Backbone as CSV, one residue per row, in Angstrom:
resi,resn,N_x,N_y,N_z,CA_x,CA_y,CA_z,C_x,C_y,C_z
1,UNK,102.847,78.916,126.801,103.924,79.942,127.005,104.988,79.859,126.021
2,UNK,105.460,78.600,125.696,106.484,78.515,124.677,106.048,79.068,123.255
3,UNK,104.814,78.839,122.979,104.250,79.388,121.683,104.370,80.855,121.652
4,UNK,103.946,81.555,122.632,104.146,83.038,122.628,105.580,83.451,122.755
5,UNK,106.282,82.768,123.426,107.765,83.076,123.437,108.381,82.977,121.987
6,UNK,108.069,81.903,121.232,108.446,81.745,119.925,107.972,82.941,118.956
7,UNK,106.626,83.294,119.115,106.064,84.352,118.299,106.749,85.588,118.629
8,UNK,106.963,85.938,119.938,107.625,87.047,120.253,109.029,87.199,119.763
9,UNK,109.731,86.083,119.649,111.105,86.034,119.104,111.021,86.391,117.658
10,UNK,110.037,85.900,116.829,109.874,86.277,115.463,109.510,87.799,115.311
11,UNK,108.613,88.264,116.125,108.311,89.624,116.118,109.536,90.612,116.398
12,UNK,110.255,90.156,117.403,111.465,90.987,117.675,112.531,90.941,116.566
13,UNK,112.678,89.793,115.939,113.493,89.722,114.776,113.027,90.558,113.678
14,UNK,111.766,90.695,113.414,111.169,91.516,112.396,111.382,93.044,112.655
15,UNK,111.250,93.380,113.954,111.338,94.864,114.327,112.734,95.332,114.158
16,UNK,113.698,94.382,114.213,115.147,94.800,113.931,115.385,95.282,112.547
17,UNK,114.678,94.711,111.599,114.868,95.055,110.142,114.121,96.215,109.721
18,UNK,114.748,97.355,109.301,114.044,98.555,108.966,113.154,98.217,107.787
19,UNK,111.917,98.602,107.837,110.946,98.419,106.895,110.057,97.153,107.106
20,UNK,110.402,96.425,108.072,109.618,95.257,108.464,108.989,95.469,109.881
21,UNK,107.737,95.246,110.123,107.081,95.466,111.400,106.789,94.159,112.164
22,UNK,106.969,94.284,113.481,106.657,93.098,114.222,105.090,92.920,114.229
23,UNK,104.374,93.981,113.905,102.889,93.854,113.828,102.456,92.931,112.666
24,UNK,103.329,92.938,111.636,103.076,92.034,110.530,103.155,90.655,110.882
25,UNK,104.219,90.348,111.702,104.340,88.960,112.170,103.145,88.546,113.131
26,UNK,102.737,89.506,113.948,101.626,89.280,114.850,100.319,88.864,114.069
27,UNK,100.243,89.494,112.921,99.050,89.335,112.081,99.195,87.919,111.500
28,UNK,100.405,87.574,110.981,100.644,86.169,110.406,100.242,85.114,111.471
29,UNK,100.620,85.287,112.671,100.326,84.219,113.674,98.964,84.313,114.267
30,UNK,98.213,85.283,113.867,96.797,85.345,114.273,96.637,85.921,115.679
31,UNK,97.563,86.668,116.154,97.482,87.175,117.542,97.369,88.705,117.574
32,UNK,97.225,89.314,116.383,97.280,90.777,116.374,96.212,91.437,117.226
33,UNK,94.958,91.010,117.088,93.805,91.584,117.843,93.991,91.254,119.295
34,UNK,94.482,90.097,119.622,94.773,89.699,121.061,95.843,90.629,121.676
35,UNK,96.873,91.016,120.862,97.916,91.832,121.273,97.395,93.266,121.665
36,UNK,96.644,93.736,120.700,96.061,95.159,120.812,95.200,95.117,122.038
37,UNK,94.313,94.173,122.295,93.488,94.216,123.458,94.207,93.965,124.728
38,UNK,95.382,93.227,124.680,96.213,93.048,125.880,96.787,94.368,126.187
39,UNK,97.370,95.057,125.383,97.971,96.418,125.602,96.902,97.274,126.157
40,UNK,95.695,97.327,125.540,94.546,98.135,125.928,94.209,97.818,127.429
41,UNK,94.312,96.595,127.794,93.976,96.226,129.145,94.996,96.750,130.209
42,UNK,96.334,96.566,129.760,97.306,97.178,130.677,97.263,98.661,130.785
43,UNK,97.105,99.346,129.699,97.101,100.854,129.631,95.785,101.395,130.201
44,UNK,94.734,100.552,130.217,93.457,101.083,130.634,93.031,100.671,131.974
45,UNK,92.442,99.467,132.075,91.796,98.929,133.276,92.896,98.712,134.348
46,UNK,93.947,98.173,134.056,95.024,97.925,135.003,95.524,99.171,135.634
47,UNK,95.827,100.216,134.900,96.304,101.390,135.350,95.369,102.151,136.263
48,UNK,94.098,102.109,135.836,93.006,102.664,136.549,92.851,102.087,137.995
49,UNK,92.907,100.692,138.056,92.882,100.076,139.323,94.090,100.289,140.227
50,UNK,95.288,100.466,139.523,96.526,100.763,140.176,96.524,102.149,140.775
51,UNK,95.866,102.956,140.109,95.710,104.349,140.624,94.894,104.523,141.740
52,UNK,93.962,103.494,141.977,93.098,103.509,143.095,93.703,102.755,144.241
53,UNK,94.829,102.218,144.005,95.535,101.475,145.102,95.198,100.045,145.106
54,UNK,94.551,99.506,144.181,94.059,98.115,144.049,95.057,97.303,143.320
55,UNK,96.250,97.024,143.904,97.256,96.354,143.265,96.857,94.917,142.800
56,UNK,96.305,94.204,143.794,95.925,92.778,143.501,94.969,92.742,142.251
57,UNK,93.895,93.580,142.253,92.965,93.587,141.201,93.597,94.029,139.880
58,UNK,94.576,94.885,139.928,95.252,95.315,138.677,96.008,94.258,138.172
59,UNK,96.688,93.466,139.018,97.573,92.404,138.460,96.687,91.202,137.867
60,UNK,95.424,91.077,138.455,94.628,89.970,137.956,93.968,90.202,136.641
61,UNK,93.810,91.462,136.214,93.310,91.706,134.868,94.404,91.668,133.782
62,UNK,95.615,91.709,134.063,96.697,91.758,133.052,96.920,90.239,132.632
63,UNK,96.811,90.068,131.269,97.037,88.758,130.677,98.500,88.386,130.693
64,UNK,99.165,88.116,131.882,100.532,87.833,131.971,100.951,86.581,131.196
65,UNK,100.140,85.514,131.107,100.365,84.336,130.416,100.707,84.570,128.931
66,UNK,100.083,85.646,128.398,100.237,86.101,127.110,101.390,87.113,126.825
67,UNK,101.308,88.253,127.511,102.141,89.450,127.355,103.587,89.192,127.774
68,UNK,103.729,88.426,128.924,105.187,88.206,129.451,105.991,87.441,128.537
69,UNK,105.584,86.195,128.164,106.384,85.369,127.194,106.599,86.112,125.829
70,UNK,105.596,86.897,125.378,105.722,87.603,124.158,106.800,88.664,124.248
71,UNK,106.800,89.371,125.365,107.811,90.415,125.619,109.205,89.856,125.796
72,UNK,109.226,88.736,126.492,110.545,88.026,126.636,111.035,87.590,125.370
73,UNK,110.229,87.099,124.463,110.674,86.622,123.118,111.212,87.726,122.258
74,UNK,110.496,88.862,122.217,110.840,90.165,121.575,112.208,90.589,122.000
75,UNK,112.376,90.654,123.398,113.663,91.085,123.994,114.793,90.229,123.672
76,UNK,114.541,88.828,123.714,115.609,87.904,123.372,116.023,88.025,121.938
77,UNK,115.120,88.262,121.032,115.434,88.435,119.622,116.243,89.625,119.412
78,UNK,115.824,90.745,119.947,116.602,92.026,119.798,118.014,91.912,120.372
79,UNK,118.192,91.248,121.529,119.521,91.121,122.101,120.365,90.178,121.310
80,UNK,119.785,89.043,120.889,120.611,87.983,120.326,120.785,88.086,118.765
81,UNK,119.937,88.806,118.091,119.909,88.775,116.621,120.322,90.127,116.055
82,UNK,120.365,91.150,116.723,120.707,92.511,116.220,122.030,92.530,115.402
83,UNK,122.976,92.025,115.961,124.289,92.028,115.263,124.272,91.180,114.051
84,UNK,123.681,89.901,114.192,123.676,89.021,113.046,122.808,89.516,111.930
85,UNK,121.618,90.040,112.237,120.765,90.491,111.115,121.331,91.767,110.434
86,UNK,121.948,92.551,111.244,122.634,93.746,110.654,123.744,93.310,109.699
87,UNK,124.516,92.264,110.156,125.612,91.828,109.364,125.047,91.190,108.064
88,UNK,123.945,90.358,108.073,123.426,89.756,106.958,122.771,90.733,106.032
89,UNK,122.181,91.891,106.502,121.615,92.831,105.705,122.682,93.628,104.967
90,UNK,123.809,93.797,105.621,124.945,94.514,104.973,125.619,93.581,103.957
91,UNK,125.767,92.374,104.322,126.515,91.416,103.431,125.722,90.758,102.264
92,UNK,124.459,90.350,102.555,123.640,89.720,101.631,122.214,90.445,101.514
93,UNK,122.172,91.640,101.198,120.939,92.474,101.287,119.823,91.904,100.422
94,UNK,120.205,91.560,99.124,119.201,91.081,98.156,118.552,89.782,98.662
95,UNK,119.400,88.935,99.282,118.832,87.687,99.772,117.972,87.681,100.934
96,UNK,118.379,88.550,101.907,117.603,88.734,103.110,116.219,89.508,102.793
97,UNK,116.382,90.481,101.985,115.082,91.315,101.614,114.187,90.327,100.776
98,UNK,114.772,89.425,100.031,113.838,88.541,99.242,113.032,87.611,100.129
99,UNK,113.658,87.214,101.212,112.974,86.311,102.198,111.939,87.147,102.832
100,UNK,112.148,88.408,103.297,111.122,89.163,103.936,110.042,89.588,102.982
101,UNK,110.364,89.730,101.706,109.428,90.167,100.649,108.452,88.974,100.466
102,UNK,108.941,87.716,100.530,108.092,86.569,100.488,107.120,86.544,101.645
103,UNK,107.770,86.813,102.878,106.876,86.745,104.140,105.707,87.746,104.024
104,UNK,105.952,88.917,103.585,104.885,89.948,103.525,103.931,89.686,102.424
105,UNK,104.390,89.245,101.227,103.480,88.911,100.167,102.439,87.752,100.575
106,UNK,102.973,86.762,101.188,102.069,85.642,101.693,101.116,86.113,102.764
107,UNK,101.646,87.075,103.623,100.833,87.635,104.735,99.650,88.373,104.147
108,UNK,99.898,89.167,103.019,98.905,89.979,102.424,97.705,89.076,101.954
109,UNK,98.194,87.937,101.343,97.142,87.084,100.798,96.324,86.442,101.847
110,UNK,97.045,86.008,103.049,96.327,85.368,104.111,95.355,86.334,104.881
111,UNK,95.864,87.505,105.169,95.111,88.435,105.997,93.923,88.919,105.153
112,UNK,94.095,89.200,103.855,92.921,89.640,103.051,91.862,88.640,103.000
113,UNK,92.136,87.363,103.235,91.068,86.305,103.194,90.110,86.409,104.402
114,UNK,90.486,87.087,105.397,89.756,87.349,106.562,88.473,88.170,106.238
115,UNK,88.508,88.841,105.131,87.341,89.574,104.733,86.557,88.779,103.716
116,UNK,85.413,88.235,104.157,84.577,87.326,103.376,84.195,87.921,102.066
117,UNK,83.646,89.105,102.113,83.155,89.841,100.917,83.772,91.276,100.934
118,UNK,84.499,91.557,99.802,85.067,92.868,99.712,84.146,93.853,99.022
119,UNK,83.592,94.645,99.883,82.627,95.748,99.461,83.436,96.980,99.098
120,UNK,82.627,98.023,98.597,83.283,99.189,98.092,84.078,99.894,99.150
121,UNK,83.593,100.042,100.502,84.366,100.654,101.595,85.644,99.902,101.881
122,UNK,85.613,98.573,101.838,86.821,97.803,102.137,87.971,98.103,100.985
123,UNK,87.466,97.973,99.712,88.404,98.227,98.570,88.956,99.673,98.639
124,UNK,88.157,100.720,98.906,88.614,102.073,98.972,89.696,102.182,100.195
125,UNK,89.301,101.635,101.307,90.157,101.720,102.465,91.532,101.094,102.272
126,UNK,91.507,99.867,101.540,92.748,99.186,101.295,93.608,100.038,100.339
127,UNK,92.980,100.555,99.256,93.783,101.365,98.361,94.403,102.584,98.962
128,UNK,93.485,103.304,99.838,94.012,104.550,100.479,95.127,104.172,101.377
129,UNK,95.081,103.050,102.141,96.205,102.666,103.065,97.336,102.358,102.326
130,UNK,97.238,101.573,101.173,98.339,101.267,100.309,99.109,102.370,99.760
131,UNK,98.360,103.497,99.316,98.962,104.620,98.798,99.654,105.336,99.902
132,UNK,99.013,105.446,101.053,99.657,106.149,102.225,101.031,105.491,102.603
133,UNK,100.989,104.175,102.720,102.148,103.431,103.112,103.244,103.564,102.042
134,UNK,102.814,103.535,100.800,103.790,103.666,99.596,104.537,105.056,99.728
135,UNK,103.765,106.034,100.054,104.322,107.382,100.101,105.225,107.574,101.317
136,UNK,104.696,106.954,102.466,105.484,107.102,103.606,106.844,106.548,103.572
137,UNK,106.947,105.262,103.083,108.162,104.474,103.057,109.118,105.108,102.031
138,UNK,108.589,105.985,101.064,109.396,106.560,100.014,109.759,107.988,100.392
139,UNK,109.262,108.484,101.501,109.466,109.855,101.870,110.947,110.186,102.118
140,UNK,111.199,111.429,101.955,112.624,111.928,102.126,112.758,112.432,103.567
141,UNK,113.776,111.978,104.348,113.853,112.526,105.702,113.889,114.079,105.799
142,UNK,113.292,114.571,106.863,113.311,116.003,107.116,114.080,116.334,108.466
143,UNK,114.365,117.581,108.621,115.077,118.035,109.752,113.989,118.641,110.729
144,UNK,113.851,118.257,111.961,112.923,118.803,112.925,113.690,119.196,114.190
145,UNK,113.233,120.153,114.858,113.828,120.730,115.986,114.039,119.676,117.179
146,UNK,115.121,119.738,117.910,115.348,118.842,119.014,114.748,119.394,120.254
147,UNK,113.394,119.550,120.273,112.719,120.068,121.476,111.915,118.914,122.189
148,UNK,111.551,119.164,123.447,110.816,118.137,124.249,109.604,117.662,123.569
149,UNK,108.842,118.644,123.047,107.612,118.291,122.320,107.863,117.415,121.174
150,UNK,108.912,117.731,120.409,109.240,116.979,119.257,109.617,115.497,119.611
151,UNK,110.373,115.358,120.575,110.753,113.954,121.070,109.548,113.260,121.592
152,UNK,108.639,113.927,122.308,107.384,113.389,122.822,106.503,112.791,121.710
153,UNK,106.290,113.664,120.633,105.458,113.316,119.500,106.174,112.209,118.739
154,UNK,107.459,112.203,118.651,108.230,111.219,117.846,108.045,109.826,118.488
155,UNK,108.082,109.791,119.900,107.936,108.556,120.549,106.544,108.019,120.332
156,UNK,105.515,108.899,120.317,104.140,108.427,120.064,103.984,107.877,118.674
157,UNK,104.536,108.556,117.674,104.382,108.175,116.261,105.130,106.828,116.082
158,UNK,106.365,106.688,116.598,107.187,105.555,116.305,106.545,104.322,116.935
159,UNK,106.013,104.380,118.194,105.491,103.203,118.798,104.190,102.793,118.100
160,UNK,103.419,103.769,117.536,102.209,103.374,116.769,102.522,102.699,115.518
161,UNK,103.633,103.181,114.851,104.082,102.451,113.653,104.491,100.988,113.926
162,UNK,105.170,100.850,115.025,105.646,99.499,115.285,104.605,98.491,115.423
163,UNK,103.348,98.875,115.815,102.328,97.917,116.021,101.364,97.861,114.784
164,UNK,101.658,98.575,113.762,100.889,98.594,112.513,101.738,97.643,111.536
165,UNK,101.036,96.607,110.930,101.704,95.868,109.951,102.112,96.693,108.777
166,UNK,103.379,96.512,108.242,103.878,97.096,107.116,104.532,98.539,107.358
167,UNK,104.486,99.038,108.587,105.027,100.327,108.900,106.180,100.119,109.937
168,UNK,107.386,100.689,109.684,108.468,100.511,110.516,108.703,101.745,111.460
169,UNK,108.667,101.500,112.729,108.907,102.636,113.669,110.203,103.301,113.418
170,UNK,111.299,102.575,113.304,112.631,103.117,113.128,112.687,103.954,111.828
171,UNK,111.947,103.428,110.769,111.985,104.251,109.425,111.261,105.543,109.666
172,UNK,110.191,105.538,110.371,109.495,106.774,110.553,110.287,107.771,111.349
173,UNK,111.122,107.330,112.342,112.021,108.136,113.108,113.059,108.747,112.097
174,UNK,113.514,108.052,111.114,114.413,108.631,110.138,113.705,109.753,109.359
175,UNK,112.527,109.408,108.991,111.652,110.476,108.178,111.462,111.758,109.033
176,UNK,111.312,111.524,110.288,110.987,112.691,111.144,112.303,113.427,111.627
177,UNK,113.401,112.869,111.180,114.783,113.434,111.530,115.088,113.171,113.026
178,UNK,114.508,112.153,113.646,114.868,111.945,114.956,115.586,110.614,115.279
179,UNK,115.888,109.792,114.194,116.556,108.584,114.421,117.987,108.797,114.936
180,UNK,118.756,109.683,114.294,120.137,109.943,114.750,120.116,110.545,116.150
181,UNK,119.140,111.490,116.344,119.107,112.124,117.677,118.835,111.130,118.828
182,UNK,118.018,110.173,118.554,117.690,109.206,119.613,118.846,108.289,119.729
183,UNK,119.516,107.894,118.677,120.787,107.002,118.801,121.843,107.749,119.606
184,UNK,121.952,109.064,119.336,122.994,109.870,120.029,122.555,109.999,121.553
185,UNK,121.314,110.118,121.835,120.735,110.138,123.256,121.095,108.817,123.998
186,UNK,120.997,107.771,123.295,121.355,106.416,123.871,122.903,106.392,124.130
187,UNK,123.569,106.744,123.127,125.012,106.803,123.169,125.570,107.741,124.321
188,UNK,124.955,108.880,124.540,125.341,109.915,125.625,124.667,109.569,126.934
189,UNK,123.792,108.579,126.909,123.002,108.233,128.192,122.315,109.478,128.529
190,UNK,121.623,110.075,127.669,120.772,111.352,127.930,119.387,110.831,128.522
191,UNK,119.385,110.705,129.801,118.164,110.171,130.384,116.935,111.086,130.212
192,UNK,117.171,112.347,130.166,116.063,113.339,130.037,115.379,113.127,128.629
193,UNK,116.201,113.116,127.569,115.712,113.000,126.235,114.986,111.603,126.072
194,UNK,115.675,110.598,126.512,115.139,109.198,126.388,113.832,109.068,127.197
195,UNK,113.857,109.635,128.424,112.673,109.705,129.234,111.412,110.321,128.502
196,UNK,111.626,111.469,127.885,110.580,112.139,127.158,110.115,111.313,126.036
197,UNK,111.014,110.714,125.335,110.694,109.868,124.171,109.891,108.696,124.612
198,UNK,110.289,108.060,125.679,109.480,106.840,126.287,108.100,107.277,126.747
199,UNK,108.056,108.416,127.390,106.749,109.005,127.792,105.766,109.102,126.628
200,UNK,106.320,109.704,125.494,105.582,109.724,124.212,105.137,108.355,123.770
201,UNK,106.059,107.339,123.815,105.729,106.002,123.329,104.606,105.436,124.188
202,UNK,104.689,105.593,125.539,103.616,105.105,126.396,102.273,105.673,126.098
203,UNK,102.288,107.009,125.937,100.988,107.737,125.667,100.459,107.226,124.272
204,UNK,101.354,107.168,123.284,100.931,106.754,121.978,100.380,105.319,121.976
205,UNK,101.032,104.443,122.663,100.635,102.980,122.718,99.297,102.857,123.368
206,UNK,99.066,103.627,124.526,97.901,103.607,125.241,96.687,104.125,124.453
207,UNK,96.795,105.168,123.766,95.772,105.781,123.009,95.500,104.917,121.772
208,UNK,96.570,104.646,121.000,96.338,103.915,119.784,95.847,102.595,119.875
209,UNK,96.139,101.874,120.911,95.671,100.546,121.247,94.231,100.588,121.470
210,UNK,93.694,101.585,122.145,92.246,101.736,122.292,91.540,101.955,121.047
211,UNK,92.114,102.849,120.206,91.485,103.126,118.886,91.424,101.877,118.142
212,UNK,92.513,101.096,117.978,92.506,99.977,117.293,91.526,98.921,117.738
213,UNK,91.453,98.710,119.066,90.596,97.796,119.664,89.162,98.184,119.417
214,UNK,88.769,99.370,119.430,87.479,99.850,119.125,87.113,99.548,117.648
215,UNK,88.057,99.885,116.764,87.871,99.604,115.289,87.624,98.123,115.028
216,UNK,88.454,97.217,115.684,88.257,95.845,115.367,86.899,95.375,115.901
217,UNK,86.413,95.969,116.939,85.103,95.578,117.505,83.929,96.028,116.664
218,UNK,83.995,97.312,116.120,82.920,97.806,115.424,83.111,97.860,113.833
219,UNK,84.297,97.845,113.338,84.542,97.955,111.927,85.671,96.874,111.561
220,UNK,85.462,95.642,111.833,86.582,94.777,111.633,87.015,94.608,110.160
221,UNK,86.014,94.486,109.260,86.453,94.320,107.885,87.151,95.473,107.301
222,UNK,86.757,96.703,107.750,87.427,97.957,107.248,88.911,98.034,107.770
223,UNK,89.095,97.800,109.062,90.368,97.924,109.732,91.315,96.803,109.154
224,UNK,90.788,95.520,108.881,91.605,94.521,108.110,92.019,95.011,106.773
225,UNK,91.058,95.636,106.125,91.334,96.147,104.688,92.444,97.224,104.800
226,UNK,92.368,98.080,105.855,93.430,99.088,105.955,94.790,98.440,106.305
227,UNK,94.793,97.534,107.211,96.116,96.842,107.466,96.632,96.054,106.313
228,UNK,95.727,95.448,105.460,96.187,94.798,104.284,96.846,95.822,103.379
229,UNK,96.220,96.992,103.201,96.731,98.036,102.373,98.114,98.542,102.783
230,UNK,98.293,98.600,104.151,99.573,99.064,104.788,100.674,98.127,104.321
231,UNK,100.332,96.806,104.421,101.358,95.784,104.058,101.645,95.882,102.669
232,UNK,100.564,96.058,101.792,100.831,96.128,100.330,101.649,97.239,99.974
233,UNK,101.422,98.454,100.517,102.140,99.640,100.295,103.604,99.504,100.691
234,UNK,103.877,98.774,101.764,105.210,98.639,102.419,106.107,97.838,101.520
235,UNK,105.576,97.072,100.509,106.409,96.350,99.642,107.497,97.284,98.919
236,UNK,107.145,98.419,98.700,108.034,99.370,98.056,109.389,99.448,98.916
237,UNK,109.220,99.355,100.228,110.438,99.541,101.073,111.274,98.209,101.083
238,UNK,110.630,97.096,101.045,111.379,95.873,101.129,111.637,95.215,99.809
239,UNK,111.459,95.847,98.665,111.850,95.309,97.317,113.414,95.033,97.481
240,UNK,113.838,93.774,97.019,115.227,93.394,97.368,116.335,94.168,96.598
241,UNK,115.984,94.597,95.434,116.980,95.275,94.601,116.938,96.779,94.702
242,UNK,117.887,97.442,95.183,117.821,98.868,95.341,119.142,99.548,94.949
243,UNK,118.965,100.820,94.705,120.135,101.675,94.457,120.113,102.911,95.470
244,UNK,121.229,103.094,96.209,121.295,104.030,97.231,121.509,105.426,96.657
245,UNK,120.586,106.330,97.061,120.589,107.789,96.530,121.222,108.761,97.632
246,UNK,120.856,108.507,98.889,121.354,109.457,99.920,121.666,108.581,101.218
247,UNK,122.710,109.021,101.791,123.191,108.329,103.114,123.379,109.309,104.267
248,UNK,123.500,108.775,105.417,123.723,109.595,106.589,124.919,108.793,107.342
249,UNK,125.674,109.539,108.233,126.683,108.907,109.115,126.051,108.840,110.347
250,UNK,125.936,107.645,110.942,125.316,107.484,112.332,126.270,107.801,113.427
251,UNK,125.857,107.599,114.647,126.690,108.010,115.882,127.952,107.230,115.982
252,UNK,128.019,106.023,115.280,129.178,105.192,115.316,130.165,105.493,114.159
253,UNK,129.800,106.469,113.298,130.645,106.782,112.222,130.337,105.995,111.001
254,UNK,129.334,105.146,111.046,129.103,104.328,109.957,128.073,104.916,108.922
255,UNK,128.251,104.658,107.660,127.342,105.124,106.577,126.039,104.393,106.563
256,UNK,124.962,104.998,106.671,123.694,104.388,106.643,122.863,104.989,105.511
257,UNK,122.314,104.083,104.591,121.507,104.602,103.464,120.073,105.066,104.079
258,UNK,119.588,106.237,103.589,118.251,106.676,104.070,117.372,106.910,102.901
259,UNK,117.923,107.112,101.672,117.050,107.265,100.477,117.494,106.238,99.480
260,UNK,116.630,105.327,99.096,117.025,104.385,98.018,115.856,104.297,96.982
261,UNK,116.233,103.861,95.883,115.200,103.684,94.864,115.290,102.188,94.367
262,UNK,114.136,101.649,94.025,114.003,100.234,93.532,114.553,100.206,92.087
263,UNK,115.280,99.024,91.816,115.778,98.863,90.517,115.502,97.335,90.220
264,UNK,115.569,96.933,88.992,115.346,95.590,88.527,116.641,94.729,88.786
265,UNK,116.490,93.396,88.942,117.679,92.600,89.135,118.688,92.787,88.009
266,UNK,119.880,92.654,88.291,120.956,92.882,87.279,120.954,91.755,86.218
267,UNK,120.522,90.587,86.505,120.463,89.482,85.675,120.043,88.201,86.278
268,UNK,119.842,87.185,85.429,119.424,85.852,86.059,120.699,85.104,86.388
269,UNK,121.333,85.496,87.429,122.610,84.880,87.927,122.238,83.956,89.079
270,UNK,123.369,83.403,89.618,123.219,82.475,90.722,122.513,83.199,91.969
271,UNK,122.947,84.474,92.193,122.446,85.126,93.428,120.934,85.403,93.174
272,UNK,120.430,85.638,91.989,118.968,85.923,91.675,118.238,84.620,91.905
273,UNK,118.801,83.536,91.518,118.073,82.213,91.665,117.989,81.908,93.257
274,UNK,118.982,82.201,93.935,118.938,81.991,95.387,117.843,82.872,95.957
275,UNK,117.825,84.113,95.550,116.866,85.140,96.051,115.403,84.682,95.779
276,UNK,115.205,84.167,94.598,113.872,83.639,94.305,113.540,82.463,95.207
277,UNK,114.539,81.607,95.391,114.360,80.406,96.251,114.004,80.833,97.647
278,UNK,114.672,81.885,98.221,114.379,82.346,99.579,112.895,83.011,99.628
279,UNK,112.557,83.734,98.564,111.159,84.224,98.454,110.128,83.134,98.480
280,UNK,110.326,82.071,97.717,109.471,80.924,97.751,109.385,80.226,99.092
281,UNK,110.511,80.081,99.654,110.661,79.419,101.069,109.927,80.218,102.036
282,UNK,110.106,81.577,102.046,109.309,82.330,102.961,107.804,82.214,102.690
283,UNK,107.401,82.243,101.521,105.974,82.156,101.094,105.391,80.852,101.694
284,UNK,106.157,79.753,101.484,105.716,78.457,101.947,105.680,78.301,103.493
285,UNK,106.670,78.924,104.168,106.538,78.956,105.622,105.381,79.653,106.214
286,UNK,105.091,80.805,105.630,103.944,81.517,106.042,102.693,80.727,105.841
287,UNK,102.542,80.233,104.616,101.428,79.338,104.331,101.199,78.163,105.269
288,UNK,102.313,77.545,105.544,102.276,76.301,106.490,101.847,76.803,107.924
289,UNK,102.415,77.909,108.307,102.029,78.462,109.611,100.542,78.726,109.654
290,UNK,100.001,79.289,108.655,98.615,79.637,108.525,97.623,78.405,108.590
291,UNK,98.188,77.282,108.007,97.465,76.113,107.883,97.368,75.290,109.266
292,UNK,98.609,75.422,109.943,98.732,74.714,111.125,98.272,75.404,112.329
293,UNK,98.164,76.791,112.277,97.762,77.519,113.436,96.252,77.585,113.344
294,UNK,95.662,78.232,114.459,94.298,78.307,114.589,93.639,79.133,113.368
295,UNK,92.642,78.610,112.845,92.029,79.342,111.740,91.412,80.607,112.107
296,UNK,90.808,80.625,113.428,90.257,81.858,113.996,91.296,82.734,114.740
297,UNK,91.433,83.922,114.468,92.444,84.726,115.131,92.143,84.752,116.586
298,UNK,93.143,84.797,117.466,92.952,84.662,118.957,92.540,86.031,119.440
299,UNK,91.687,85.960,120.585,91.307,87.164,121.226,91.514,86.837,122.746
300,UNK,91.448,87.944,123.569,91.618,87.692,124.996,90.214,87.209,125.542
């Protein structure tokens, strides 16, 4: 239980950072497929039994020993680290992004090794996913109508992104023009809007988890190649050195950058050396986790 609590905490910390996905952390720790199958069980078999009035049977099929500590860890991280990570990103952006850059680079190398032989289909899938992720994280935010259907769809898209390595749900909400609207709904305690958004998230999670579970079962090497490509393409978003091109003012009156472009480091100064050190530290941490954890990814 403590193991999954800790993993959940790391996943929650990653989800706080725009551009970094908790799904990436799940992949690092080898529980990604287990997580997808767990969500599938809850949204599929458990709900079916519950609809038939079989409460006891529904509770028996849910992997509480795995999902509960994981959810508690994620929640604890979001509650305890949101302010700290926000402050760190605002005060030391290059250093924090360097650390996360190292995490993802190491993750790409480790995850890609799960494919024993890279055939043509795996190579093409990885390249296509990398290009797609590269374009998504560099997209310019658009304005969309504040309609129930739009909020429903946004919830589905955002939650799917959160369980994909390399894709940030909060960033996709910015791209869809819904980030500010959702924050405003939270601020205004707009239960209707938030309810529609959550329904979309539940629907998206239920459907997408089933698709991913099927893909892992029938096309494991291809889906791993795609997820590796997603992480590779996401490096554009978490490159440590950036120049802000466009900003927005959030519901608290604070200026938030939404369009940035990557630049080279200003020079080989002390901050640059610390950033490199943090990159190496993150790389070593992930490598050590991979060596000490189970070689075989966990399944339910």
